[in-house]
Amino acid sequence: GESVGLHLPTLSVQEGDNSIINCAYSNSASDYFIWYKQESGKGPQFIIDIRSNMDKRQGQRVTVLLNKTVKHLSLQIAATQPGDSAVYFCAEKGGNRDDKIIFGKGTRLHILP
Amino acid sequence: DAGVIQSPRHEVTEMGQEVTLRCKPISGHNSLFWYRQTMMRGLELLIYFNNNVPIDDSGMPEDRFSAKMPNASFSTLKIQPSEPRDSAVYFCASGRGAGDTQYFGPGTRLTVL
């Protein structure tokens, strides 16, 4: 029979447009957040991180926004390219020194030609 | 700099056989993580080590799974005996600390027939 896989939300974006991938985190005490990108057949790759004392951080073509009030994290990718096609994971870490980083389920970004 | 190194990249074995997966973390990193990724469950943390000591193995599915880290530059994940439901991609990741950014290896794709 057909296996039921993990349903990942999918975001389809036209090449050249901006992409916004959203993530709701669970722990109000989390103080460190990371976005990872996983391309097909590869391991997750660090993109950008942000600490809770900031609400915005920019990298090369990427921006992470943090809204602690509503426990929401977003990743913005400017001028989306075919190479951006991947699954994107947000991850959070609690406020205690020994807290583990917890990964979200992921969002698949699909680039339309 | 070399990233996290995993071997083998692919492993096909028969049910009941012992499987050993290997990982070499990034030099200077004190924390090492073993993850399993499947379509059904997504990315799951199995166990992590800090300074070669297992800190949290609550994600290890059952006694058939064991992990060791005999020194700072080598870790193994062993499954004995293996079962078809163990088929997955197993990732090793390392970081400076448990709550710091993790850098993933390329993964080992395990197929148990």
XYZ file of N, CA and C in Angstrom:
678
model
N 0.830 -1.198 0.000
C 0.000 0.000 0.000
C 0.863 1.246 0.000
N 0.250 2.334 -0.228
C 0.996 3.600 -0.302
C 1.365 4.037 1.103
N 2.581 4.435 1.307
C 3.008 4.915 2.618
C 2.613 6.390 2.761
N 2.249 6.727 3.961
C 1.892 8.117 4.235
C 3.102 8.817 4.810
N 3.547 9.835 4.146
C 4.727 10.536 4.605
C 4.369 11.766 5.406
N 5.390 12.364 5.983
C 5.230 13.592 6.736
C 4.783 14.683 5.774
N 3.656 15.312 6.064
C 3.166 16.351 5.180
C 3.895 17.644 5.485
N 4.702 18.100 4.521
C 5.395 19.349 4.683
C 4.624 20.449 3.993
N 4.417 21.578 4.656
C 3.851 22.715 3.933
C 4.780 23.104 2.792
N 4.195 23.478 1.675
C 4.976 23.835 0.500
C 4.668 25.256 0.097
N 5.712 25.992 -0.184
C 5.588 27.358 -0.671
C 6.127 27.392 -2.093
N 5.273 27.813 -3.025
C 5.697 27.929 -4.425
C 5.883 29.405 -4.766
N 7.059 29.722 -5.283
C 7.411 31.117 -5.552
C 7.986 31.233 -6.952
N 7.616 32.299 -7.622
C 8.165 32.552 -8.948
C 9.640 32.945 -8.832
N 10.433 32.433 -9.728
C 11.838 32.817 -9.753
C 11.975 34.334 -9.866
N 12.801 34.885 -9.033
C 13.000 36.333 -9.025
C 12.179 37.064 -7.971
N 11.098 36.439 -7.520
C 10.288 37.052 -6.464
C 10.942 36.810 -5.103
N 10.431 37.510 -4.088
C 10.903 37.280 -2.725
C 10.097 36.150 -2.089
N 10.761 35.362 -1.249
C 10.101 34.267 -0.532
C 10.053 34.604 0.948
N 8.955 34.244 1.578
C 8.851 34.391 3.026
C 8.396 33.066 3.604
N 9.242 32.485 4.428
C 8.934 31.213 5.069
C 8.712 31.479 6.547
N 7.595 31.005 7.052
C 7.200 31.302 8.427
C 7.375 30.098 9.348
N 7.551 30.410 10.609
C 7.730 29.369 11.617
C 7.174 29.866 12.942
N 6.335 29.041 13.568
C 5.845 29.345 14.903
C 6.620 28.479 15.880
N 7.218 29.088 16.884
C 7.947 28.275 17.846
C 7.145 28.139 19.135
N 7.546 27.194 19.950
C 6.665 26.778 21.054
C 7.082 27.305 22.423
N 8.383 27.537 22.621
C 8.881 27.834 23.959
C 9.155 29.329 24.105
N 8.367 29.977 24.948
C 8.552 31.418 25.126
C 9.909 31.748 25.751
N 10.563 30.737 26.349
C 11.878 30.967 26.956
C 13.032 30.763 25.969
N 12.707 30.360 24.744
C 13.767 30.157 23.753
C 14.486 31.466 23.471
N 15.815 31.392 23.379
C 16.574 32.629 23.196
C 17.508 32.589 21.996
N 17.452 31.507 21.246
C 18.348 31.394 20.096
C 17.609 30.631 19.018
N 17.665 31.157 17.785
C 16.889 30.595 16.692
C 17.775 30.487 15.454
N 17.533 29.428 14.710
C 18.391 29.161 13.549
C 17.514 28.721 12.382
N 17.906 29.091 11.202
C 17.298 28.567 9.981
C 18.319 27.680 9.274
N 17.823 26.499 8.869
C 18.623 25.565 8.102
C 17.955 25.323 6.751
N 18.781 25.018 5.771
C 18.317 24.667 4.431
C 18.783 23.246 4.140
N 17.863 22.417 3.653
C 18.250 21.060 3.285
C 17.880 20.796 1.828
N 18.882 20.659 1.004
C 18.668 20.294 -0.391
C 18.541 18.779 -0.510
N 17.933 18.365 -1.580
C 17.682 16.944 -1.793
C 18.982 16.143 -1.742
N 19.008 15.111 -0.905
C 20.170 14.240 -0.823
C 21.308 14.761 0.026
N 21.081 15.890 0.710
C 22.148 16.475 1.527
C 21.680 16.671 2.959
N 22.630 16.952 3.838
C 22.297 17.264 5.211
C 21.853 18.706 5.353
N 21.141 19.024 6.442
C 20.752 20.427 6.687
C 21.987 21.324 6.765
N 21.845 22.520 6.240
C 22.957 23.471 6.177
C 22.546 24.764 6.860
N 23.382 25.260 7.759
C 23.119 26.509 8.466
C 22.976 27.667 7.473
N 21.930 28.491 7.671
C 21.758 29.676 6.833
C 22.045 30.940 7.636
N 21.277 31.110 8.713
C 21.368 32.332 9.496
C 20.786 32.073 10.868
N 21.241 32.815 11.853
C 20.695 32.666 13.197
C 20.371 34.035 13.776
N 19.643 34.025 14.892
C 19.298 35.268 15.564
C 19.090 34.978 17.041
N 19.509 35.890 17.872
C 19.296 35.753 19.310
C 18.097 36.594 19.716
N 17.556 36.278 20.873
C 16.280 36.873 21.269
C 16.385 38.360 21.599
N 17.596 38.881 21.708
C 17.731 40.314 21.984
C 17.684 41.141 20.705
N 17.432 40.461 19.587
C 17.319 41.138 18.304
C 15.964 40.807 17.694
N 15.490 41.651 16.782
C 14.259 41.307 16.079
C 14.475 41.180 14.574
N 15.677 41.474 14.133
C 15.957 41.363 12.700
C 17.450 41.136 12.509
N 17.773 40.284 11.556
C 19.172 40.076 11.203
C 19.253 39.787 9.727
N 20.234 40.390 9.066
C 20.340 40.222 7.616
C 21.624 39.505 7.256
N 21.486 38.662 6.225
C 22.651 38.025 5.657
C 22.674 38.321 4.173
N 23.352 37.479 3.436
C 23.391 37.667 1.995
C 22.097 37.155 1.386
N 21.268 38.003 0.909
C 19.951 37.702 0.303
C 18.940 37.135 1.288
N 19.312 36.943 2.530
C 18.360 36.424 3.514
C 18.237 37.376 4.687
N 17.011 37.399 5.239
C 16.719 38.190 6.428
C 15.881 37.340 7.358
N 16.220 37.328 8.633
C 15.397 36.626 9.610
C 14.739 37.673 10.497
N 13.446 37.495 10.712
C 12.674 38.383 11.579
C 12.150 37.578 12.758
N 12.243 38.148 13.937
C 11.792 37.481 15.149
C 10.751 38.338 15.847
N 9.595 37.761 16.094
C 8.544 38.443 16.858
C 8.275 37.614 18.101
N 8.879 38.033 19.201
C 8.770 37.250 20.437
C 7.376 37.323 21.041
N 6.668 38.377 20.749
C 5.330 38.563 21.323
C 4.392 37.445 20.894
N 4.488 37.088 19.621
C 3.617 36.030 19.108
C 4.394 34.749 18.807
N 5.637 34.687 19.246
C 6.475 33.503 19.055
C 6.528 33.088 17.588
N 6.953 34.029 16.769
C 6.961 33.814 15.326
C 8.318 34.210 14.755
N 8.759 33.369 13.840
C 10.059 33.552 13.186
C 9.819 33.480 11.687
N 10.476 34.323 10.925
C 10.340 34.200 9.469
C 11.692 34.333 8.792
N 11.770 33.714 7.638
C 12.968 33.791 6.804
C 12.562 34.402 5.479
N 13.187 35.480 5.124
C 12.917 36.127 3.854
C 14.104 35.918 2.928
N 13.801 35.455 1.729
C 14.837 35.248 0.716
C 14.551 36.207 -0.427
N 15.491 37.066 -0.712
C 15.304 38.050 -1.773
C 15.665 37.450 -3.129
N 14.908 37.843 -4.147
C 15.196 37.442 -5.530
C 15.464 35.943 -5.622
N 14.435 35.173 -5.298
C 14.567 33.719 -5.217
C 15.116 33.125 -6.501
N 16.057 32.196 -6.333
C 16.723 31.539 -7.457
C 16.428 30.043 -7.442
N 16.603 29.377 -8.573
C 16.365 27.924 -8.598
C 17.152 27.169 -7.530
N 18.345 27.651 -7.204
C 19.160 26.988 -6.181
C 18.609 27.120 -4.771
N 17.593 27.941 -4.612
C 16.971 28.087 -3.291
C 15.942 26.991 -3.030
N 15.672 26.204 -4.024
C 14.704 25.124 -3.883
C 15.224 24.101 -2.881
N 14.494 23.905 -1.781
C 14.963 23.055 -0.698
C 13.867 22.971 0.355
N 14.139 22.211 1.411
C 13.296 22.233 2.608
C 14.006 23.116 3.634
N 13.249 24.020 4.240
C 13.799 24.952 5.208
C 13.264 24.620 6.599
N 14.192 24.479 7.553
C 13.835 24.176 8.933
C 14.153 25.365 9.820
N 13.209 25.684 10.716
C 13.569 26.589 11.787
C 13.916 25.734 13.003
N 14.749 26.266 13.869
C 15.145 25.554 15.083
C 15.221 26.553 16.225
N 14.909 26.108 17.428
C 14.923 26.979 18.591
C 15.697 26.315 19.718
N 16.217 27.151 20.599
C 16.917 26.661 21.777
C 16.368 27.374 22.998
N 16.136 26.601 24.054
C 15.633 27.161 25.295
C 16.645 28.074 25.960
N 16.228 28.737 27.018
C 17.061 29.733 27.656
C 18.127 29.195 28.576
N 18.046 27.915 28.904
C 19.065 27.327 29.779
C 20.271 26.886 28.967
N 21.420 26.972 29.591
C 22.687 26.725 28.901
C 22.732 25.351 28.244
N 22.191 24.335 28.901
C 22.287 22.971 28.385
C 21.071 22.557 27.555
N 20.189 23.484 27.272
C 19.025 23.133 26.451
C 19.455 22.745 25.049
N 18.761 21.755 24.504
C 19.054 21.307 23.147
C 18.384 22.236 22.141
N 18.891 22.160 20.926
C 18.234 22.827 19.815
C 17.153 21.892 19.291
N 15.952 22.401 19.157
C 14.799 21.616 18.687
C 14.444 22.078 17.284
N 14.337 21.114 16.377
C 14.025 21.423 14.984
C 12.529 21.357 14.722
N 12.038 22.264 13.883
C 10.673 22.213 13.403
C 10.533 21.196 12.288
N 9.348 21.091 11.742
C 9.047 20.062 10.745
C 9.532 20.426 9.357
N 9.699 21.676 9.066
C 10.211 22.064 7.758
C 9.154 22.560 6.804
N 9.581 23.404 5.887
C 8.740 23.928 4.800
C 9.483 23.727 3.496
N 8.772 23.177 2.514
C 9.413 22.965 1.216
C 9.213 24.204 0.356
N 10.297 24.729 -0.179
C 10.236 25.880 -1.091
C 10.413 25.379 -2.510
N 9.401 25.662 -3.328
C 9.397 25.223 -4.717
C 9.478 26.456 -5.612
N 10.437 26.463 -6.502
C 10.651 27.636 -7.365
C 10.012 27.386 -8.730
N 9.154 28.279 -9.098
C 8.486 28.198 -10.409
C 9.313 28.944 -11.453
N 9.466 28.357 -12.629
C 10.289 29.016 -13.671
C 9.622 30.264 -14.248
N 38.388 24.018 5.439
C 38.216 23.125 6.587
C 37.279 21.985 6.223
N 37.593 20.775 6.682
C 36.705 19.652 6.438
C 35.490 19.800 7.325
N 34.362 19.460 6.782
C 33.142 19.469 7.577
C 33.010 18.164 8.325
N 31.812 17.877 8.764
C 31.540 16.608 9.425
C 31.618 15.492 8.378
N 32.317 14.436 8.733
C 32.512 13.323 7.808
C 31.751 12.104 8.320
N 30.967 11.516 7.430
C 30.226 10.320 7.795
C 30.559 9.191 6.830
N 30.566 7.986 7.372
C 30.740 6.812 6.502
C 29.950 5.641 7.073
N 29.482 4.737 6.224
C 29.468 4.880 4.774
C 28.401 5.886 4.349
N 28.347 6.267 3.101
C 27.297 7.164 2.611
C 26.017 6.387 2.333
N 26.182 5.141 1.956
C 25.032 4.274 1.706
C 25.330 2.901 2.304
N 24.296 2.309 2.879
C 24.445 0.975 3.453
C 23.170 0.201 3.175
N 23.330 -0.962 2.557
C 22.203 -1.850 2.335
C 22.527 -3.143 3.056
N 21.632 -3.582 3.903
C 21.895 -4.770 4.687
C 20.616 -5.571 4.838
N 20.754 -6.762 5.330
C 19.582 -7.611 5.538
C 19.156 -7.580 6.995
N 17.889 -7.752 7.182
C 17.318 -7.775 8.529
C 18.107 -8.731 9.411
N 18.395 -8.274 10.641
C 19.127 -9.112 11.579
C 20.610 -8.840 11.618
N 21.124 -8.160 10.596
C 22.558 -7.874 10.571
C 22.884 -6.674 11.448
N 24.131 -6.615 11.863
C 24.612 -5.470 12.626
C 25.061 -4.375 11.665
N 24.712 -3.146 12.009
C 25.093 -1.991 11.182
C 25.854 -1.004 12.052
N 26.965 -0.512 11.572
C 27.723 0.502 12.295
C 27.926 1.724 11.405
N 27.464 2.846 11.897
C 27.634 4.109 11.196
C 28.706 4.920 11.914
N 29.503 5.639 11.140
C 30.651 6.339 11.706
C 30.590 7.829 11.434
N 31.181 8.579 12.359
C 31.162 10.032 12.234
C 32.444 10.636 12.778
N 32.961 11.573 12.025
C 34.093 12.381 12.494
C 33.613 13.829 12.566
N 33.530 14.398 13.766
C 33.037 15.775 13.882
C 34.086 16.787 13.429
N 33.661 18.019 13.347
C 34.584 19.105 13.015
C 35.553 19.298 14.178
N 36.813 19.409 13.868
C 37.827 19.572 14.895
C 37.540 20.800 15.753
N 37.605 20.611 17.067
C 37.362 21.725 17.987
C 35.936 21.807 18.493
N 35.039 21.065 17.861
C 33.662 21.043 18.328
C 33.532 20.086 19.504
N 32.789 20.522 20.525
C 32.673 19.719 21.741
C 31.407 18.882 21.812
N 30.453 19.183 20.935
C 29.182 18.464 20.978
C 28.969 17.706 19.680
N 28.402 16.515 19.824
C 28.126 15.685 18.653
C 26.725 15.114 18.785
N 26.003 15.117 17.672
C 24.597 14.732 17.650
C 24.369 13.657 16.590
N 23.512 12.711 16.908
C 23.050 11.739 15.910
C 21.546 11.960 15.689
N 21.175 12.108 14.416
C 19.784 12.297 14.036
C 19.367 11.190 13.066
N 18.066 10.965 13.029
C 17.483 10.073 12.025
C 16.413 10.867 11.289
N 16.379 10.716 9.978
C 15.372 11.416 9.186
C 14.615 10.427 8.321
N 13.301 10.449 8.444
C 12.426 9.619 7.626
C 11.281 10.457 7.102
N 10.616 9.948 6.092
C 9.440 10.649 5.573
C 8.339 10.697 6.624
N 8.241 9.645 7.427
C 7.139 9.564 8.377
C 7.332 10.514 9.561
N 8.565 10.596 10.059
C 8.807 11.307 11.321
C 9.627 12.577 11.181
N 10.148 12.824 10.015
C 11.002 14.002 9.866
C 12.352 13.787 10.525
N 12.918 14.868 11.058
C 14.255 14.842 11.655
C 14.113 14.607 13.161
N 14.686 13.518 13.656
C 14.590 13.158 15.070
C 15.989 13.117 15.687
N 16.141 13.743 16.842
C 17.407 13.649 17.573
C 17.437 12.323 18.331
N 18.460 11.526 18.108
C 18.577 10.235 18.773
C 19.371 10.366 20.069
N 20.534 10.993 19.993
C 21.429 11.106 21.135
C 22.403 12.239 20.884
N 22.889 12.854 21.963
C 23.976 13.793 21.762
C 25.007 13.666 22.885
N 26.224 13.996 22.514
C 27.375 13.924 23.405
C 27.927 15.329 23.627
N 28.424 15.555 24.822
C 29.157 16.775 25.115
C 30.495 16.356 25.722
N 31.577 16.807 25.117
C 32.917 16.380 25.577
C 33.024 14.853 25.698
N 32.524 14.163 24.714
C 32.590 12.704 24.565
C 31.657 11.941 25.507
N 30.900 12.641 26.315
C 30.017 11.993 27.285
C 28.577 12.065 26.771
N 27.852 10.920 26.758
C 26.449 10.974 26.331
C 25.626 11.774 27.334
N 24.927 12.773 26.867
C 24.158 13.654 27.738
C 22.677 13.288 27.721
N 22.152 13.021 26.548
C 20.725 12.757 26.418
C 20.516 11.709 25.341
N 20.093 10.529 25.758
C 19.824 9.465 24.780
C 18.346 9.124 24.741
N 17.519 10.056 25.164
C 16.081 9.784 25.241
C 15.448 9.550 23.873
N 16.133 9.955 22.826
C 15.612 9.747 21.483
C 15.986 8.418 20.871
N 16.818 7.662 21.529
C 17.216 6.355 20.996
C 16.000 5.443 21.052
N 15.602 4.883 19.914
C 14.321 4.178 19.856
C 14.241 2.936 20.738
N 15.270 2.185 20.850
C 15.214 0.979 21.672
C 16.620 0.437 21.884
N 16.688 -0.671 22.637
C 17.992 -1.199 23.023
C 18.822 -1.682 21.838
N 18.211 -1.833 20.719
C 18.974 -2.281 19.551
C 19.949 -1.199 19.079
N 19.689 0.023 19.501
C 20.524 1.160 19.110
C 21.505 1.487 20.239
N 22.751 1.718 19.858
C 23.740 2.167 20.830
C 24.699 3.128 20.139
N 25.237 4.057 20.904
C 26.181 5.031 20.350
C 27.346 5.199 21.307
N 28.514 5.415 20.714
C 29.713 5.615 21.503
C 30.510 6.778 20.943
N 31.292 7.363 21.819
C 32.222 8.404 21.384
C 33.513 8.206 22.164
N 34.391 7.359 21.676
C 35.607 7.017 22.418
C 36.610 8.159 22.512
N 36.530 9.103 21.577
C 37.417 10.265 21.656
C 36.766 11.427 20.930
N 37.412 12.555 20.975
C 36.803 13.795 20.460
C 36.639 13.808 18.953
N 37.250 12.865 18.258
C 37.224 12.921 16.800
C 36.510 11.739 16.168
N 35.761 10.967 16.959
C 35.142 9.783 16.372
C 33.925 9.341 17.193
N 32.866 8.991 16.466
C 31.683 8.447 17.120
C 31.075 7.376 16.227
N 30.411 6.420 16.862
C 29.706 5.387 16.112
C 28.278 5.270 16.606
N 27.401 4.904 15.685
C 26.017 4.551 15.993
C 25.824 3.134 15.478
N 25.453 2.251 16.387
C 25.339 0.842 16.024
C 23.896 0.378 16.188
N 23.448 -0.428 15.237
C 22.120 -1.029 15.305
C 22.315 -2.538 15.225
N 21.869 -3.223 16.244
C 22.048 -4.676 16.300
C 20.915 -5.306 17.109
N 20.102 -6.142 16.494
C 20.020 -6.444 15.069
C 19.201 -5.389 14.328
N 19.491 -5.203 13.074
C 18.757 -4.210 12.290
C 17.412 -4.779 11.828
N 16.460 -3.874 11.620
C 15.129 -4.220 11.153
C 14.760 -3.293 9.994
N 13.827 -3.738 9.123
C 13.439 -2.886 7.982
C 12.973 -1.496 8.396
N 12.327 -1.371 9.551
C 11.842 -0.059 9.988
C 12.961 0.891 10.411
N 14.175 0.391 10.468
C 15.324 1.251 10.759
C 15.809 1.978 9.503
N 15.255 1.626 8.363
C 15.658 2.273 7.106
C 15.377 3.769 7.189
N 16.403 4.566 6.943
C 16.310 6.023 7.111
C 17.635 6.631 6.668
N 17.685 7.956 6.715
C 18.964 8.642 6.564
C 19.410 9.064 7.956
N 20.612 8.704 8.323
C 21.158 9.018 9.641
C 22.196 10.122 9.481
N 21.964 11.200 10.207
C 22.876 12.342 10.151
C 23.655 12.468 11.451
N 24.887 12.844 11.313
C 25.711 13.249 12.428
C 25.938 14.757 12.294
N 25.911 15.456 13.413
C 26.164 16.895 13.403
C 27.079 17.214 14.572
N 27.842 18.275 14.451
C 28.673 18.705 15.574
C 28.533 20.199 15.770
N 28.862 20.648 16.969
C 28.786 22.056 17.300
C 29.720 22.375 18.446
N 29.929 23.664 18.684
C 30.843 24.051 19.768
C 30.264 23.692 21.134
N 28.947 23.760 21.218
C 28.258 23.374 22.447
C 26.889 22.855 22.096
N 26.200 22.318 23.118
C 24.887 21.709 22.864
C 23.895 22.713 22.305
N 24.019 23.954 22.698
C 23.065 24.947 22.253
C 23.573 25.851 21.154
N 24.674 25.484 20.540
C 25.231 26.295 19.463
C 24.874 25.714 18.092
N 25.130 26.481 17.085
C 24.814 26.060 15.720
C 25.431 24.693 15.440
N 24.623 23.845 14.813
C 25.096 22.510 14.469
C 25.440 22.448 12.991
N 26.496 21.732 12.705
C 26.942 21.538 11.327
C 26.781 20.057 11.003
N 26.010 19.807 9.959
C 25.620 18.438 9.636
C 26.560 17.806 8.622
N 26.707 16.488 8.769
C 27.393 15.717 7.754
C 26.458 15.399 6.606
N 26.956 14.696 5.602
C 26.151 14.392 4.417
C 25.127 13.289 4.645
N 25.249 12.565 5.762
C 24.285 11.519 6.065
C 24.686 10.156 5.548
N 24.120 9.143 6.191
C 24.238 7.757 5.720
C 22.836 7.260 5.430
N 22.626 6.853 4.181
C 21.313 6.299 3.818
C 21.348 4.807 4.087
N 20.548 4.375 5.056
C 20.505 2.972 5.444
C 19.247 2.315 4.914
N 19.419 1.194 4.248
C 18.292 0.389 3.787
C 18.439 -1.003 4.374
N 17.432 -1.405 5.129
C 17.432 -2.738 5.718
C 16.361 -3.559 5.004
N 16.786 -4.615 4.352
C 15.857 -5.420 3.548
C 15.204 -6.527 4.380
